[in-house]
Amino acid sequence: MKILKYPDKEKWESILRRPVQDNSVLDISVREILSDVKEKGDDALRKYNLAFDGYKSSKLLVRAEEIMEAGKLVSPGLKEAIRIAMHNIESFHRSQAELPEKLETTEGVFCWRESRAIEKVGLYIPGGTAPLFSSVLMLAVPALIAGCEEIIICTPPGPDGKINPAILYSASVCGVTKIFKTGGAQAIAAMAYGTESVPAVNKIFGPGNQYVTRAKELVQLDGTAIDIPAGPSEVLLIADKSANPEFIAADLLSQAEHGSDSQVLLLSDSEKLIGDTTIAINNQLEKLPRKDIAGKALKNSMAILLNDINTCIQLSNLYAPEHLILAISNYKELAGSVKSAGSVFLGSYSCESAGDYASGTNHTLPTNGYARSYSGVSLDSYIKKISFQEISSEGLRNIGKYIEIMAEAEGLQAHKNAVSIRLKSMQDEAN
Amino acid sequence: MKILKYPDKEKWESILRRPVQDNSVLDISVREILSDVKEKGDDALRKYNLAFDGYKSSKLLVRAEEIMEAGKLVSPGLKEAIRIAMHNIESFHRSQAELPEKLETTEGVFCWRESRAIEKVGLYIPGGTAPLFSSVLMLAVPALIAGCEEIIICTPPGPDGKINPAILYSASVCGVTKIFKTGGAQAIAAMAYGTESVPAVNKIFGPGNQYVTRAKELVQLDGTAIDIPAGPSEVLLIADKSANPEFIAADLLSQAEHGSDSQVLLLSDSEKLIGDTTIAINNQLEKLPRKDIAGKALKNSMAILLNDINTCIQLSNLYAPEHLILAISNYKELAGSVKSAGSVFLGSYSCESAGDYASGTNHTLPTNGYARSYSGVSLDSYIKKISFQEISSEGLRNIGKYIEIMAEAEGLQAHKNAVSIRLKSMQDEAN
C-alpha cells in the first residue's frame, strides 16, 4: 500500500485517476460475439460454451431436476443464511415502493406518476472462482417485488455442465426457474437479441468481467437497457484515530480479494492509524486463501494522510467511490456532506460485507466514478414511472391560453389548435 | 393515414415495427466530431459553428447583456405563460422529492437511502425551426429543485450569433446563465469532455436531431450519463365512439407537425370514429403552417380498427408509445392496464400539448419503444439515491453468522474475516 502525505489539492485529480482501459481490442472480440449470437442464436451459444467453458452438451436450459438436486447440495446453514439475507433485502427493497400521489398543479389539472414493472428482465450471474449466488438474491428479489413478468438468469456452466448449487438454490427460492447455461458476452447477446431458447429481455442486470461489461454497454446502443455501466470494485475508507486498525484492515482486504484490479483507498487524519492499519493488513493478508489476488490489488492501493476528516470527505466526493466506509466517531454529523458514493457504511460495525450479503441494501453499485451520476440497483431499476394527467374542462380553461401562447411562440400551430379547438367547443356549448 | 381493420394478433409486431435506422454512416461523422472536440476544444467548436451554423464570431459564451436584451424582446403575454408553466412544472417535480426513511431490517441493522444532486448537468436545447424554450423549463426546473451545483446550456446560434430570446429568457428565469453558442454533436462532445470554455458535466439532457442523439449515446460509452436514448416523437391515441373527432384530429396533427418522421397511431373500436377523424384531419391539415411536415408524417401513420378498447390497450402496451392519449369514456377503469408508455393523457381535455408545455408533467419522454424500460425525465433524473447503513454491535451479532456462512460459500474469506474479527472483539470485550 502506497502512503501519501498531505498531497496538494491540485494534485488530487491525478492521484485519484483510475486506470483507463483501452476498449478498442476488446470491442472487436465483443462485437464479433454479439453479431454471431444475433445471427446464429443457440448454435453460437453452444459454440462458445465449448470454446470458453469446455461444456460440450447442446443443452442450454437448466432442467427442473437439476434445480431440485441443487437444493439437496446446499447445507441447512447456508439455506438459513440465504433465507435471512433474502428477508432483509426484501424488506429494504419493498420499502422503496411509492404509491401514486395526485397533485393538482392548477385547479382542474391533476398530475401524478404510477410505477409499472419492466416486463422482461435478464440477470447475468458470473461463475468462476467466486460463484456469486448473493448476486442472484440482490437482482432477483427486487424484480419479484416490482412484479416483472419474465425473469431469466444466464450463468456460465462448468465443463461438466454444472452450475454452482447455491446459485440454482437461490434462484429457485426467488421463484426464478428459467436459467440458461451460457456466460460471457454471448449470454448478454442472447438476452439482448433473443435466441431460439433464450427470450429477449427489456433490461439486463448483473456483474461480470470486462467482456460482459462491454457487451452490456454495446447492446445498450441497440436498445436494451442495462442496470449500470461497471468497472472494477472499489472501497474508500475514511478513518480517524478512534477506528480499530484490525477492523479497517479486514475491510480493505475484503475489497482487495475481489480481484487484482480492485481499487482500495484509505484516508485518515491520523498517521498512527495508517501505520497500525498497514501492519494489521500484512498480518491478516498472510492467512487469506486469495492472498495473491488481494496482494496484487494492494500494490495499486493508497493510504492518504490528510489534515482533517472534512478534507477526507472532500477527496472522497471527488473520487465518488462505489463503497464508502466512514469509520469515524462523528459519522452522524458528517454523513450529510457525502455527495457521491454508491453505498455508505457508518461506524465500526457496518462492514462492507454486511451490505454485500445480508443487511438489506443492494450490492450492485456504481463503480469507476459512475457514483457521480448513477444510483445503485434498487426497486427503481425494475420499474418505469409513467406520468399521468387528467385535465377537466375547467382545468383546460385555466391553463389553455398559456399553452396557446407558448405553442405559437415555438411555431407549433397544431399544438395550439389542439387547445383552441377545445376552448372553442366549450364556448359553443356555453352559448 | 393508412387504415387497418382487425389485424391478426400475430401480425401486430410487424405492423408496429418502427423504422430502423442504420447508424453506421452517422457514426463515422459523429465519432469524428467527438474526437475533434475532445482534442481541439473551443477551436473545434468554432470551426463547426462556422461550417454548420454560419456563425463566424469566436465568442461562445452568451454575454449577460444578451440575456438582458432577450428579456426585452419577449412579450409580456409569453412571459406570463412561461411563469405559469414554470410554476406547474416546479410543483409537480417538487412533489417527486423523497425524504429518507430509515428501515430496521433486523434488530440493530438500519438501512436507508438519501438523495444527492448530480453536481454538474448540461442541457442541450435545439434551435432551428422550432426553438424549444419549453425544453429549457422542462430540463432546468428539476435541476434547480435537485440542487445541481452547475447547470449549463448549449444551443446552436443563428448566423448572426443570436439565440432565440425566449430560450435565453427561460434560462434566465431558471437562473441558468452559463449558456454556450454551440449545437449538434459538437455541443454534446463539449459537455462530455469539456473544452476551455465549456465545463465537462456528469450528465447530459435534452432533445436533438439524429446527430445529437447519437453523440449522446456514444459519449455515454465514455462515462458521461445521459437522460434517455431518443428517437422520433410519437403519439398513440385510443378513442372510442364517445370521443370528439375534431379533438382527436387536432391531437394527432400536433404530433405530426413535430417532424416528417413523427409516429402517429390511432386505435379505435369504432369504424365511424376513424372515418370522421380522417375527415377532420384533412380539414385541419390544410390550415397548418407546417402542413408539409405534418402531411409527410401522416403518410406513415396508421389508424387501426380493433374489436374493443381492451385490445387497443394490449396493442399499445406492445408498442410502448412515448405519448398515450386515452380518449375513452371509461379511462378511469382502464388506465391501470397501461403497462408501457412515457406519459398518459386521460379524457377529452387532456391534450398532449398541455403536457408539452404547462400542466406540470415533463415532456422529455422515452420514444422508440424505450418506454418499455425507461421513465421520462423527472426529479429522479437529476439525483442519485445513495444507500446508507448503520449497524450496531447488536445488529452485527444478529446477522454476522449469516454473512460468515455466505462469504465462505462464495470463497471470499476476507469478507468473512471482516465480520469474524468484529464478533471476536465483542466477545473478548465481554469476557
PDB file of C-alpha atoms in Angstrom, chain A residues 262-430:
ATOM      1  CA  SER A 262      -9.834  -3.849  -7.161  1.00  0.00           C
ATOM      2  CA  GLN A 263      -9.391  -0.256  -6.001  1.00  0.00           C
ATOM      3  CA  VAL A 264      -8.691   0.269  -2.297  1.00  0.00           C
ATOM      4  CA  LEU A 265      -8.217   3.690  -0.656  1.00  0.00           C
ATOM      5  CA  LEU A 266      -7.695   4.587   2.983  1.00  0.00           C
ATOM      6  CA  LEU A 267      -7.961   8.228   4.046  1.00  0.00           C
ATOM      7  CA  SER A 268      -7.157   9.421   7.532  1.00  0.00           C
ATOM      8  CA  ASP A 269      -6.085  12.399   9.602  1.00  0.00           C
ATOM      9  CA  SER A 270      -4.058  10.076  11.834  1.00  0.00           C
ATOM     10  CA  GLU A 271      -0.610   8.923  10.789  1.00  0.00           C
ATOM     11  CA  LYS A 272      -0.610   6.373  13.593  1.00  0.00           C
ATOM     12  CA  LEU A 273      -3.880   4.850  12.365  1.00  0.00           C
ATOM     13  CA  ILE A 274      -2.426   4.458   8.872  1.00  0.00           C
ATOM     14  CA  GLY A 275       0.724   2.855  10.279  1.00  0.00           C
ATOM     15  CA  ASP A 276      -1.187   0.454  12.532  1.00  0.00           C
ATOM     16  CA  THR A 277      -3.544  -0.477   9.703  1.00  0.00           C
ATOM     17  CA  THR A 278      -0.633  -1.290   7.387  1.00  0.00           C
ATOM     18  CA  ILE A 279       0.759  -3.682   9.987  1.00  0.00           C
ATOM     19  CA  ALA A 280      -2.661  -5.285  10.506  1.00  0.00           C
ATOM     20  CA  ILE A 281      -3.097  -5.702   6.745  1.00  0.00           C
ATOM     21  CA  ASN A 282       0.222  -7.527   6.436  1.00  0.00           C
ATOM     22  CA  ASN A 283      -0.692  -9.860   9.283  1.00  0.00           C
ATOM     23  CA  GLN A 284      -4.158 -10.648   8.030  1.00  0.00           C
ATOM     24  CA  LEU A 285      -3.137 -10.966   4.379  1.00  0.00           C
ATOM     25  CA  GLU A 286      -0.879 -13.924   5.110  1.00  0.00           C
ATOM     26  CA  LYS A 287      -3.812 -16.101   6.204  1.00  0.00           C
ATOM     27  CA  LEU A 288      -6.041 -15.429   3.218  1.00  0.00           C
ATOM     28  CA  PRO A 289      -6.663 -18.126   0.601  1.00  0.00           C
ATOM     29  CA  ARG A 290      -6.922 -15.386  -2.055  1.00  0.00           C
ATOM     30  CA  LYS A 291      -3.794 -13.598  -0.813  1.00  0.00           C
ATOM     31  CA  ASP A 292      -2.218 -13.424  -4.262  1.00  0.00           C
ATOM     32  CA  ILE A 293      -5.195 -11.561  -5.675  1.00  0.00           C
ATOM     33  CA  ALA A 294      -5.521  -9.313  -2.627  1.00  0.00           C
ATOM     34  CA  GLY A 295      -1.768  -8.660  -2.576  1.00  0.00           C
ATOM     35  CA  LYS A 296      -1.801  -7.524  -6.193  1.00  0.00           C
ATOM     36  CA  ALA A 297      -4.745  -5.213  -5.570  1.00  0.00           C
ATOM     37  CA  LEU A 298      -2.990  -3.706  -2.543  1.00  0.00           C
ATOM     38  CA  LYS A 299       0.053  -2.850  -4.642  1.00  0.00           C
ATOM     39  CA  ASN A 300      -2.070  -0.341  -6.571  1.00  0.00           C
ATOM     40  CA  SER A 301      -3.857   0.913  -3.499  1.00  0.00           C
ATOM     41  CA  MET A 302      -3.153   4.003  -1.419  1.00  0.00           C
ATOM     42  CA  ALA A 303      -3.346   5.340   2.097  1.00  0.00           C
ATOM     43  CA  ILE A 304      -3.572   9.128   2.100  1.00  0.00           C
ATOM     44  CA  LEU A 305      -2.884  11.241   5.171  1.00  0.00           C
ATOM     45  CA  LEU A 306      -4.853  14.486   5.206  1.00  0.00           C
ATOM     46  CA  ASN A 307      -5.321  17.393   7.593  1.00  0.00           C
ATOM     47  CA  ASP A 308      -8.752  16.555   8.862  1.00  0.00           C
ATOM     48  CA  ILE A 309     -11.773  14.356   8.241  1.00  0.00           C
ATOM     49  CA  ASN A 310     -13.629  17.070   6.334  1.00  0.00           C
ATOM     50  CA  THR A 311     -10.796  17.119   3.829  1.00  0.00           C
ATOM     51  CA  CYS A 312     -11.021  13.331   3.601  1.00  0.00           C
ATOM     52  CA  ILE A 313     -14.691  13.635   2.662  1.00  0.00           C
ATOM     53  CA  GLN A 314     -13.918  16.287   0.047  1.00  0.00           C
ATOM     54  CA  LEU A 315     -11.413  13.979  -1.563  1.00  0.00           C
ATOM     55  CA  SER A 316     -13.880  11.096  -1.396  1.00  0.00           C
ATOM     56  CA  ASN A 317     -16.528  13.212  -3.130  1.00  0.00           C
ATOM     57  CA  LEU A 318     -14.090  13.864  -5.948  1.00  0.00           C
ATOM     58  CA  TYR A 319     -13.364  10.137  -6.286  1.00  0.00           C
ATOM     59  CA  ALA A 320     -17.033   9.034  -5.933  1.00  0.00           C
ATOM     60  CA  PRO A 321     -16.327   5.546  -4.579  1.00  0.00           C
ATOM     61  CA  GLU A 322     -18.573   2.529  -5.028  1.00  0.00           C
ATOM     62  CA  HIS A 323     -18.331   1.727  -1.300  1.00  0.00           C
ATOM     63  CA  LEU A 324     -17.574   4.397   1.289  1.00  0.00           C
ATOM     64  CA  ILE A 325     -16.876   3.373   4.875  1.00  0.00           C
ATOM     65  CA  LEU A 326     -16.935   6.118   7.496  1.00  0.00           C
ATOM     66  CA  ALA A 327     -15.036   4.598  10.445  1.00  0.00           C
ATOM     67  CA  ILE A 328     -15.053   7.876  12.337  1.00  0.00           C
ATOM     68  CA  SER A 329     -16.545   8.856  15.684  1.00  0.00           C
ATOM     69  CA  ASN A 330     -18.719  11.728  14.412  1.00  0.00           C
ATOM     70  CA  TYR A 331     -20.149   9.991  11.333  1.00  0.00           C
ATOM     71  CA  LYS A 332     -23.636  11.210  12.181  1.00  0.00           C
ATOM     72  CA  GLU A 333     -22.561  14.803  11.684  1.00  0.00           C
ATOM     73  CA  LEU A 334     -20.519  14.182   8.563  1.00  0.00           C
ATOM     74  CA  ALA A 335     -22.650  11.722   6.588  1.00  0.00           C
ATOM     75  CA  GLY A 336     -24.623  14.659   5.220  1.00  0.00           C
ATOM     76  CA  SER A 337     -21.570  16.040   3.441  1.00  0.00           C
ATOM     77  CA  VAL A 338     -21.125  12.909   1.326  1.00  0.00           C
ATOM     78  CA  LYS A 339     -22.020  13.966  -2.220  1.00  0.00           C
ATOM     79  CA  SER A 340     -21.176  10.987  -4.391  1.00  0.00           C
ATOM     80  CA  ALA A 341     -20.887   7.318  -3.382  1.00  0.00           C
ATOM     81  CA  GLY A 342     -22.673   4.092  -4.206  1.00  0.00           C
ATOM     82  CA  SER A 343     -23.302   2.878  -0.661  1.00  0.00           C
ATOM     83  CA  VAL A 344     -22.145   4.309   2.661  1.00  0.00           C
ATOM     84  CA  PHE A 345     -21.255   2.254   5.741  1.00  0.00           C
ATOM     85  CA  LEU A 346     -21.387   4.129   9.031  1.00  0.00           C
ATOM     86  CA  GLY A 347     -19.389   3.366  12.155  1.00  0.00           C
ATOM     87  CA  SER A 348     -17.310   0.466  13.424  1.00  0.00           C
ATOM     88  CA  TYR A 349     -19.742  -2.378  12.886  1.00  0.00           C
ATOM     89  CA  SER A 350     -21.113  -1.544   9.438  1.00  0.00           C
ATOM     90  CA  CYS A 351     -18.582  -3.579   7.492  1.00  0.00           C
ATOM     91  CA  GLU A 352     -18.859  -3.730   3.730  1.00  0.00           C
ATOM     92  CA  SER A 353     -19.552  -7.458   3.760  1.00  0.00           C
ATOM     93  CA  ALA A 354     -22.775  -6.774   5.676  1.00  0.00           C
ATOM     94  CA  GLY A 355     -24.046  -4.821   2.694  1.00  0.00           C
ATOM     95  CA  ASP A 356     -22.555  -7.328   0.276  1.00  0.00           C
ATOM     96  CA  TYR A 357     -24.705 -10.087   1.687  1.00  0.00           C
ATOM     97  CA  ALA A 358     -27.318  -9.610   4.306  1.00  0.00           C
ATOM     98  CA  SER A 359     -28.131  -6.193   5.762  1.00  0.00           C
ATOM     99  CA  GLY A 360     -30.726  -5.500   3.090  1.00  0.00           C
ATOM    100  CA  THR A 361     -29.052  -2.879   0.878  1.00  0.00           C
ATOM    101  CA  ASN A 362     -28.199  -3.795  -2.683  1.00  0.00           C
ATOM    102  CA  HIS A 363     -24.621  -4.688  -3.570  1.00  0.00           C
ATOM    103  CA  THR A 364     -24.950  -3.807  -7.279  1.00  0.00           C
ATOM    104  CA  LEU A 365     -23.426  -0.362  -7.168  1.00  0.00           C
ATOM    105  CA  PRO A 366     -21.857   2.233  -9.475  1.00  0.00           C
ATOM    106  CA  THR A 367     -18.059   1.863  -9.810  1.00  0.00           C
ATOM    107  CA  ASN A 368     -15.421   3.774 -11.780  1.00  0.00           C
ATOM    108  CA  GLY A 369     -16.749   7.198 -10.753  1.00  0.00           C
ATOM    109  CA  TYR A 370     -20.252   6.475 -12.015  1.00  0.00           C
ATOM    110  CA  ALA A 371     -21.488   7.230  -8.485  1.00  0.00           C
ATOM    111  CA  ARG A 372     -21.326  10.875  -9.606  1.00  0.00           C
ATOM    112  CA  SER A 373     -24.353  10.326 -11.792  1.00  0.00           C
ATOM    113  CA  TYR A 374     -25.822   6.858 -11.150  1.00  0.00           C
ATOM    114  CA  SER A 375     -27.547   5.186  -8.206  1.00  0.00           C
ATOM    115  CA  GLY A 376     -27.046   1.564  -7.298  1.00  0.00           C
ATOM    116  CA  VAL A 377     -29.635  -1.051  -8.204  1.00  0.00           C
ATOM    117  CA  SER A 378     -32.886  -0.651  -6.301  1.00  0.00           C
ATOM    118  CA  LEU A 379     -36.555  -1.307  -6.853  1.00  0.00           C
ATOM    119  CA  ASP A 380     -36.453   1.765  -9.142  1.00  0.00           C
ATOM    120  CA  SER A 381     -34.225  -0.179 -11.536  1.00  0.00           C
ATOM    121  CA  TYR A 382     -37.048  -2.631 -12.298  1.00  0.00           C
ATOM    122  CA  ILE A 383     -39.848  -0.161 -12.855  1.00  0.00           C
ATOM    123  CA  LYS A 384     -40.807   2.740 -15.032  1.00  0.00           C
ATOM    124  CA  LYS A 385     -42.666   5.668 -13.542  1.00  0.00           C
ATOM    125  CA  ILE A 386     -45.301   6.678 -16.047  1.00  0.00           C
ATOM    126  CA  SER A 387     -46.684  10.187 -15.739  1.00  0.00           C
ATOM    127  CA  PHE A 388     -50.442  10.642 -15.996  1.00  0.00           C
ATOM    128  CA  GLN A 389     -52.551  13.722 -16.380  1.00  0.00           C
ATOM    129  CA  GLU A 390     -56.261  14.306 -16.144  1.00  0.00           C
ATOM    130  CA  ILE A 391     -57.437  17.758 -17.054  1.00  0.00           C
ATOM    131  CA  SER A 392     -61.034  18.826 -16.641  1.00  0.00           C
ATOM    132  CA  SER A 393     -62.709  21.316 -18.948  1.00  0.00           C
ATOM    133  CA  GLU A 394     -62.225  23.864 -16.174  1.00  0.00           C
ATOM    134  CA  GLY A 395     -58.555  22.890 -15.936  1.00  0.00           C
ATOM    135  CA  LEU A 396     -58.060  23.476 -19.644  1.00  0.00           C
ATOM    136  CA  ARG A 397     -59.821  26.822 -19.358  1.00  0.00           C
ATOM    137  CA  ASN A 398     -57.316  27.729 -16.642  1.00  0.00           C
ATOM    138  CA  ILE A 399     -54.116  26.839 -18.485  1.00  0.00           C
ATOM    139  CA  GLY A 400     -55.288  26.779 -22.109  1.00  0.00           C
ATOM    140  CA  LYS A 401     -54.316  30.312 -23.066  1.00  0.00           C
ATOM    141  CA  TYR A 402     -50.780  29.856 -21.740  1.00  0.00           C
ATOM    142  CA  ILE A 403     -50.363  26.698 -23.812  1.00  0.00           C
ATOM    143  CA  GLU A 404     -51.616  28.599 -26.864  1.00  0.00           C
ATOM    144  CA  ILE A 405     -49.115  31.421 -26.363  1.00  0.00           C
ATOM    145  CA  MET A 406     -46.186  29.090 -25.829  1.00  0.00           C
ATOM    146  CA  ALA A 407     -47.059  26.804 -28.766  1.00  0.00           C
ATOM    147  CA  GLU A 408     -47.394  29.788 -31.047  1.00  0.00           C
ATOM    148  CA  ALA A 409     -44.044  31.174 -29.893  1.00  0.00           C
ATOM    149  CA  GLU A 410     -42.419  27.847 -30.733  1.00  0.00           C
ATOM    150  CA  GLY A 411     -44.029  27.941 -34.163  1.00  0.00           C
ATOM    151  CA  LEU A 412     -46.129  24.854 -33.485  1.00  0.00           C
ATOM    152  CA  GLN A 413     -49.584  25.869 -34.658  1.00  0.00           C
ATOM    153  CA  ALA A 414     -51.127  22.403 -34.438  1.00  0.00           C
ATOM    154  CA  HIS A 415     -50.130  22.244 -30.774  1.00  0.00           C
ATOM    155  CA  LYS A 416     -52.001  25.465 -30.265  1.00  0.00           C
ATOM    156  CA  ASN A 417     -55.004  24.218 -32.263  1.00  0.00           C
ATOM    157  CA  ALA A 418     -55.408  21.192 -30.006  1.00  0.00           C
ATOM    158  CA  VAL A 419     -56.212  23.638 -27.218  1.00  0.00           C
ATOM    159  CA  SER A 420     -58.087  26.265 -29.261  1.00  0.00           C
ATOM    160  CA  ILE A 421     -60.466  23.726 -30.742  1.00  0.00           C
ATOM    161  CA  ARG A 422     -61.395  22.525 -27.249  1.00  0.00           C
ATOM    162  CA  LEU A 423     -61.785  26.017 -25.783  1.00  0.00           C
ATOM    163  CA  LYS A 424     -63.976  26.974 -28.730  1.00  0.00           C
ATOM    164  CA  SER A 425     -66.122  23.873 -28.335  1.00  0.00           C
ATOM    165  CA  MET A 426     -66.657  24.691 -24.643  1.00  0.00           C
ATOM    166  CA  GLN A 427     -67.636  28.216 -25.537  1.00  0.00           C
ATOM    167  CA  ASP A 428     -70.041  26.999 -28.228  1.00  0.00           C
ATOM    168  CA  GLU A 429     -71.653  24.687 -25.699  1.00  0.00           C
ATOM    169  CA  ALA A 430     -71.978  27.503 -23.178  1.00  0.00           C
TER     170      ALA A 430
END
